[in-house]
mmCIF file of N, CA and C in Angstrom:
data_model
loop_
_atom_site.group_PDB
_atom_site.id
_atom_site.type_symbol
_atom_site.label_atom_id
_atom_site.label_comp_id
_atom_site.label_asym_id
_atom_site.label_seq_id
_atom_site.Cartn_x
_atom_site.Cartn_y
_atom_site.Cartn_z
ATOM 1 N N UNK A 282 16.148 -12.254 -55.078
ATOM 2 C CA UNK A 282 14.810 -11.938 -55.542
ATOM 3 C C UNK A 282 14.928 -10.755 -56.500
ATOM 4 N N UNK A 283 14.002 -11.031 -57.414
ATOM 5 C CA UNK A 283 14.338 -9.803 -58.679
ATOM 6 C C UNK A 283 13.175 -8.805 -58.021
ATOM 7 N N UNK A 284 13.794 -7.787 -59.038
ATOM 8 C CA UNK A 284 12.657 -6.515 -58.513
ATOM 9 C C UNK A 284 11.009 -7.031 -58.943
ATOM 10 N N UNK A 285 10.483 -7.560 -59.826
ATOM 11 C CA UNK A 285 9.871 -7.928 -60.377
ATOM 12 C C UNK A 285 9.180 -8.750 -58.993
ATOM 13 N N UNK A 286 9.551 -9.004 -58.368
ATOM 14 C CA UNK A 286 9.079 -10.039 -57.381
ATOM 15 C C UNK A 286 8.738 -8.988 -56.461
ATOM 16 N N UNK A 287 9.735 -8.198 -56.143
ATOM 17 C CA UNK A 287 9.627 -7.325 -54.878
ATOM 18 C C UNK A 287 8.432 -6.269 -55.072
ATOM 19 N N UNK A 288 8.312 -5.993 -56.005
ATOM 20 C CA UNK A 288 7.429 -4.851 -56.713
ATOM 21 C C UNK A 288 5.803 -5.447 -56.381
ATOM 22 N N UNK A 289 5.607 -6.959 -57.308
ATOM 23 C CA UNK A 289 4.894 -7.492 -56.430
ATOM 24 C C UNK A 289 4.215 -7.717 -55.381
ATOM 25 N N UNK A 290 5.057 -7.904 -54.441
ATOM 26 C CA UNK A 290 4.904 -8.356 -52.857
ATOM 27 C C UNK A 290 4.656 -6.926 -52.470
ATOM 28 N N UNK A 291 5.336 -5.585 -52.971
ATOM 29 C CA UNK A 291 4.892 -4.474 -52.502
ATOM 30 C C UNK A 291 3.611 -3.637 -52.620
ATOM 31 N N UNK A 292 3.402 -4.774 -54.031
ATOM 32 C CA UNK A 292 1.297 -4.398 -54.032
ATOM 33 C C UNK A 292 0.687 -4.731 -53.557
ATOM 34 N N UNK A 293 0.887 -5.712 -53.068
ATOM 35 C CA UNK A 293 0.292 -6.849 -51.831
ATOM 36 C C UNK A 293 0.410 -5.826 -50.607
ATOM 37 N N UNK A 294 1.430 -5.476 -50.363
ATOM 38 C CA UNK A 294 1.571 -4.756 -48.940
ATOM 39 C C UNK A 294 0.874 -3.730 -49.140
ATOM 40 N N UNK A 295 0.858 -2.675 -50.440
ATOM 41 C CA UNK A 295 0.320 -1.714 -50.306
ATOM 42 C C UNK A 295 -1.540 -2.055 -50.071
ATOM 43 N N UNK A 296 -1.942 -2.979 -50.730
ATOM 44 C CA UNK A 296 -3.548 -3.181 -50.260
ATOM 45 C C UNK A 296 -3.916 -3.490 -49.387
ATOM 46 N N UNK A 297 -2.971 -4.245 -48.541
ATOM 47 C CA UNK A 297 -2.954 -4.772 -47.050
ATOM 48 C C UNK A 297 -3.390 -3.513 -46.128
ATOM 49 N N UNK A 298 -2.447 -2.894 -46.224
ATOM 50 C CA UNK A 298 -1.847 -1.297 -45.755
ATOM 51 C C UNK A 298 -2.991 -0.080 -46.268
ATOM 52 N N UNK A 299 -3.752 -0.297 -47.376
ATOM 53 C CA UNK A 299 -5.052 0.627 -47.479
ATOM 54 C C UNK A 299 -4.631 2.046 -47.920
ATOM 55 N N UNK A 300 -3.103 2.254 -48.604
ATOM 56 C CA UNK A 300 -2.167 2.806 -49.437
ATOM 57 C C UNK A 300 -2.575 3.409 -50.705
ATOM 58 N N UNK A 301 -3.210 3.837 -51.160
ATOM 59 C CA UNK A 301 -3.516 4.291 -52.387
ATOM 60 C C UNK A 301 -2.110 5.223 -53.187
ATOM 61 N N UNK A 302 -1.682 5.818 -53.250
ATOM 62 C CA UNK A 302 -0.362 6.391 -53.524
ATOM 63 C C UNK A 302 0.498 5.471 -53.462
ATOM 64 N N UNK A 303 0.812 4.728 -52.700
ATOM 65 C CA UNK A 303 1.491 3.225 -52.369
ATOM 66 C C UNK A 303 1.332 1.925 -53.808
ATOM 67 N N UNK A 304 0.180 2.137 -53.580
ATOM 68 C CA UNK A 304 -0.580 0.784 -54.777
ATOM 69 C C UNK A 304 -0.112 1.224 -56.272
ATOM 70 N N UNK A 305 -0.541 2.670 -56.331
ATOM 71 C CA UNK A 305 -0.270 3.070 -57.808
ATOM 72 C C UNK A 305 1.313 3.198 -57.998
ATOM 73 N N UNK A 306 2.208 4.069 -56.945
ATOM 74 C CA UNK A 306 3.335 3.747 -57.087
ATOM 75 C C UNK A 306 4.213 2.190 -57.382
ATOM 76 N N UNK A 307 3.779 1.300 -56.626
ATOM 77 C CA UNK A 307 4.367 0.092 -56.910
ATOM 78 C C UNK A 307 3.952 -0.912 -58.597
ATOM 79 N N UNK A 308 3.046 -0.362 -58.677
ATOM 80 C CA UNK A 308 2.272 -0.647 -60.066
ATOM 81 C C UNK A 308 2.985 -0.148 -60.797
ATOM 82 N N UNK A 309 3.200 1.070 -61.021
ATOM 83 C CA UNK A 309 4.219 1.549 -61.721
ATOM 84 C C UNK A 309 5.749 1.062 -61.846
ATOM 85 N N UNK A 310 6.208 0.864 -60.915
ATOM 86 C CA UNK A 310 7.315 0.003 -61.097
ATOM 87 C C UNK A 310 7.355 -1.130 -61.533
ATOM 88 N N UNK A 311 5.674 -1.973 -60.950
ATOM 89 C CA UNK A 311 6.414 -3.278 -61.521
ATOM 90 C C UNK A 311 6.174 -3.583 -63.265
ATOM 91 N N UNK A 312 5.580 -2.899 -63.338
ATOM 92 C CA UNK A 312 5.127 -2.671 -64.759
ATOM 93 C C UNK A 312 6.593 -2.352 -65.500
ATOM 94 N N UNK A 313 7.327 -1.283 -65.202
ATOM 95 C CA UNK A 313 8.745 -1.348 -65.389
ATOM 96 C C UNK A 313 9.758 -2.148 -65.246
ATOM 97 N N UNK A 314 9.345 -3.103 -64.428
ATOM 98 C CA UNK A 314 10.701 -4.307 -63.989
ATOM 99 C C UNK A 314 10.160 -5.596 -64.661
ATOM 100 N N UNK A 315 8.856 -5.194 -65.723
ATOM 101 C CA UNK A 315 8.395 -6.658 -66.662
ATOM 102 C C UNK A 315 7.035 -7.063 -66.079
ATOM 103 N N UNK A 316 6.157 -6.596 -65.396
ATOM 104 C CA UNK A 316 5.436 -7.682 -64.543
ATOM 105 C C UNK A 316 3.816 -6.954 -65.353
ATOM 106 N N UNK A 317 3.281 -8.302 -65.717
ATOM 107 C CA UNK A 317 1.826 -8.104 -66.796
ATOM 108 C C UNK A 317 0.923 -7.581 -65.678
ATOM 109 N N UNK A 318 -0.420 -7.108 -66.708
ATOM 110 C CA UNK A 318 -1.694 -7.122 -66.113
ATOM 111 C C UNK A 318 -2.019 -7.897 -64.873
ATOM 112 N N UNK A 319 -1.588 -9.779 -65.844
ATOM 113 C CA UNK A 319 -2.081 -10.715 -65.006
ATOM 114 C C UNK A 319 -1.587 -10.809 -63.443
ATOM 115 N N UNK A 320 -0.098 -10.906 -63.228
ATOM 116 C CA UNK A 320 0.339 -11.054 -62.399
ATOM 117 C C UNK A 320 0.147 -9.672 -61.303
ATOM 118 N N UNK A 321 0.025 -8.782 -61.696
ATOM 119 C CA UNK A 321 -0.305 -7.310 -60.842
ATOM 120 C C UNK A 321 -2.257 -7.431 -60.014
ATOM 121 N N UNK A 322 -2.808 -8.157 -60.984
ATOM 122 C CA UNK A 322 -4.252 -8.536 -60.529
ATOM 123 C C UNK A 322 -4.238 -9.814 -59.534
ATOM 124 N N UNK A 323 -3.066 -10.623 -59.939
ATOM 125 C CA UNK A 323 -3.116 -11.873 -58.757
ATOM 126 C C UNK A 323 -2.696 -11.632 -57.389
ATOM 127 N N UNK A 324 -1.684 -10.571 -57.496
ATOM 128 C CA UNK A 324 -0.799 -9.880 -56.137
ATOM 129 C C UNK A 324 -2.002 -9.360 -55.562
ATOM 130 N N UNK A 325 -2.815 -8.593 -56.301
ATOM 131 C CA UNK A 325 -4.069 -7.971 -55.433
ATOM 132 C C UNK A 325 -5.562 -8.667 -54.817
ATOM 133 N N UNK A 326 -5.118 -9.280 -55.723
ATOM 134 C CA UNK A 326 -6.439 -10.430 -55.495
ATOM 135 C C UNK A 326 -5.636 -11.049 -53.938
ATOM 136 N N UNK A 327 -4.539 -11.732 -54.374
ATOM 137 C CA UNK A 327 -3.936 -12.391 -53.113
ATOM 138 C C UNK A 327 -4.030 -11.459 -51.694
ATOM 139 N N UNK A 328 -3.684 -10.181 -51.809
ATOM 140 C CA UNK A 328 -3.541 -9.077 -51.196
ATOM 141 C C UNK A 328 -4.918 -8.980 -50.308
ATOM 142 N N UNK A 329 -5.934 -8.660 -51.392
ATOM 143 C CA UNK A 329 -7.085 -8.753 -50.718
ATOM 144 C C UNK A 329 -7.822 -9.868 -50.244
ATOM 145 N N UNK A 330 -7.726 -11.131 -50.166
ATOM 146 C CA UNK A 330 -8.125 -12.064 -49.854
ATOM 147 C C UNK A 330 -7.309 -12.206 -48.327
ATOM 148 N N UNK A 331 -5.785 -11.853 -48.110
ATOM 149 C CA UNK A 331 -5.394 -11.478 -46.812
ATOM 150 C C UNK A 331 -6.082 -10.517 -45.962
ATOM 151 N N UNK A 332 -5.605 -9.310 -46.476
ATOM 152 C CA UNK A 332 -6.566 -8.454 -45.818
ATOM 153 C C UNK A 332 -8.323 -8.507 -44.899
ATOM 154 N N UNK A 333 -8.965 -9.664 -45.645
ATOM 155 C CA UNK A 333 -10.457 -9.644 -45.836
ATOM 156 C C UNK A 333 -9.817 -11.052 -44.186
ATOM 157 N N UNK A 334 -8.697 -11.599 -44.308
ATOM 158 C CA UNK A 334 -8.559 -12.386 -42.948
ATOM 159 C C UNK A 334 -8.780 -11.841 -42.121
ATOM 160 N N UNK A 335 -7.736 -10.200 -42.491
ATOM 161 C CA UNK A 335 -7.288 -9.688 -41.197
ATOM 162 C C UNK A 335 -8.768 -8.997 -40.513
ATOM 163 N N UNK A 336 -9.119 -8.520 -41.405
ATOM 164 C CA UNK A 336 -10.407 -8.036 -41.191
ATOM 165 C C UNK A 336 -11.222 -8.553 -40.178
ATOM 166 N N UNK A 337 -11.692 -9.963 -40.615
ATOM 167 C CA UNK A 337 -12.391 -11.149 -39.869
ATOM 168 C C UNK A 337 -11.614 -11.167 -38.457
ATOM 169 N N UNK A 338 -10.828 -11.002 -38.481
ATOM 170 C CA UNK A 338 -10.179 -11.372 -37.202
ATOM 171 C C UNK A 338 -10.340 -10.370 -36.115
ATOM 172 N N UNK A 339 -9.902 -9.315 -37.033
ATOM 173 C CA UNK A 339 -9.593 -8.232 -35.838
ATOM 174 C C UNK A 339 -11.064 -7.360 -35.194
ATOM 175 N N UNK A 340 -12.148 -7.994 -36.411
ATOM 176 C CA UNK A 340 -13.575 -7.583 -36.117
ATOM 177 C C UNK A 340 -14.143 -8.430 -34.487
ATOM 178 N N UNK A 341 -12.813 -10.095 -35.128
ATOM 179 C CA UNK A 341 -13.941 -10.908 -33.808
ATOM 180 C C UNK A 341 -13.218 -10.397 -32.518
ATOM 181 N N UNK A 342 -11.867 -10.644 -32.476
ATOM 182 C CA UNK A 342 -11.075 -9.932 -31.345
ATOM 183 C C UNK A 342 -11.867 -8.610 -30.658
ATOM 184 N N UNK A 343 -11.822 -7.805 -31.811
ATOM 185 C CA UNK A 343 -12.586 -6.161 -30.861
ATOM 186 C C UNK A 343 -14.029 -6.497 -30.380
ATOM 187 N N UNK A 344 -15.013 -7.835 -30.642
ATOM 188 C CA UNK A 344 -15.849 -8.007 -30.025
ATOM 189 C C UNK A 344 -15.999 -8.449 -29.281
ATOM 190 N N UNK A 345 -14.863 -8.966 -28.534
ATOM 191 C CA UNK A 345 -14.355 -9.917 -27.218
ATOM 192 C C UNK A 345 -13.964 -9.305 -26.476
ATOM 193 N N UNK A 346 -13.185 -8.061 -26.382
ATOM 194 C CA UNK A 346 -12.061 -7.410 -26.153
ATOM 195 C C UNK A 346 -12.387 -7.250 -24.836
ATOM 196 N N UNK A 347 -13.687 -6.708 -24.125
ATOM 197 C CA UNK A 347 -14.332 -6.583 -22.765
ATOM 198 C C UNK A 347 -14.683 -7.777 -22.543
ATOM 199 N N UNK A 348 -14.639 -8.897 -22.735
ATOM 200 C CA UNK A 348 -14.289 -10.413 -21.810
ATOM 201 C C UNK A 348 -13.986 -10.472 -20.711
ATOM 202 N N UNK A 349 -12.704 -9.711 -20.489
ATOM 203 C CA UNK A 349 -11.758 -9.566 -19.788
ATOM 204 C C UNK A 349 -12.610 -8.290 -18.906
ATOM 205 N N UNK A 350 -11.935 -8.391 -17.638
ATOM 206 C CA UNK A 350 -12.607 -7.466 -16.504
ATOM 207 C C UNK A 350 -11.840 -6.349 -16.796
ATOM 208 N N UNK A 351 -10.200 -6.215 -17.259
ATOM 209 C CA UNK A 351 -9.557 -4.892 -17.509
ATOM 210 C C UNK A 351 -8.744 -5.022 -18.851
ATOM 211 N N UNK A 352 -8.505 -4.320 -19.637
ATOM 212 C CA UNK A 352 -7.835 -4.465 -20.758
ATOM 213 C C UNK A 352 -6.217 -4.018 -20.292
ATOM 214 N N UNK A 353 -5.494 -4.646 -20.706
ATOM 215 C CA UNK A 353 -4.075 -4.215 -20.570
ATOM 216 C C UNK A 353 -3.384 -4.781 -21.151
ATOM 217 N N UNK A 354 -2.334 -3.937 -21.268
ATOM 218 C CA UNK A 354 -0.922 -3.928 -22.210
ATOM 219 C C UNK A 354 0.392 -3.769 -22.132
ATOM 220 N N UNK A 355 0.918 -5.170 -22.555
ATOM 221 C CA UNK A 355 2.819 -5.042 -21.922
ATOM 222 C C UNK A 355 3.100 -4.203 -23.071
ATOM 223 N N UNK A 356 4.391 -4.009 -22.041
ATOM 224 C CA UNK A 356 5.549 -2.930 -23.097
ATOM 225 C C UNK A 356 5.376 -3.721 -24.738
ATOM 226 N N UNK A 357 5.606 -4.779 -24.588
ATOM 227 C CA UNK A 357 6.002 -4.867 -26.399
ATOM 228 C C UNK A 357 4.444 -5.188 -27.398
ATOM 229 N N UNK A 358 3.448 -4.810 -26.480
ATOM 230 C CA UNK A 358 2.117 -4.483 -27.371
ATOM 231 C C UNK A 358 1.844 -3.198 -27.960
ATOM 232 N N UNK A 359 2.368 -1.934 -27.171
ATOM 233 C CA UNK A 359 1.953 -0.913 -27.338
ATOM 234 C C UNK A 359 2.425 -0.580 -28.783
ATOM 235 N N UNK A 360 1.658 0.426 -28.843
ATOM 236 C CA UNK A 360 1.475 1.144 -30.580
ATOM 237 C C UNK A 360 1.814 2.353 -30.491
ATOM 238 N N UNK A 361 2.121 2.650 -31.871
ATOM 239 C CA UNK A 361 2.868 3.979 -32.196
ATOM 240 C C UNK A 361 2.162 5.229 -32.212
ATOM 241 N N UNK A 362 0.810 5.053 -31.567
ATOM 242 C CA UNK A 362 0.079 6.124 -31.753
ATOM 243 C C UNK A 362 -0.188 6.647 -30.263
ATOM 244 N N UNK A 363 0.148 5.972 -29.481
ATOM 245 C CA UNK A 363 -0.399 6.620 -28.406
ATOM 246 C C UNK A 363 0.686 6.762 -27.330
#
């Protein structure tokens, strides 16, 4: 995979991710490794059209979430924040 690709996929991640320093950094590169207007607006468009899933999802999940009589969590759920 050329950088051009990776640079890409890393604008995608960065909008996913809600990255601002991230977004402009990778823009910058890919702009350097050849990659147009067009293709930097499709990564984001694509980007955000994921995101807007995850969104949907994780909105309906957290409105379910008390379904359940106790919430709990195996070892390989837990998160890095707590």
């Amino acid at each position: 995979m050329d950088n051009r690709i990776k640079e890409l996929i890393a604008i995608g991640a960065s909008v996913t991710a809600n990255c601002q320093p991230c977004l402009k950094y990778h823009i910058s590169k890919a702009q350097e490794s050849g990659a147009d207007k067009l293709e930097i607006s499709e990564a984001i468009a694509v980007a955000r059209m994921v995101r807007k899933g995850a969104i949907a999802k994780m909105d309906q999940f957290a409105s379910t979430i008390f379904e359940a009589e106790k919430v709990t969590v195996s070892d390989s759920e837990k998160c890095g924040c707590g």
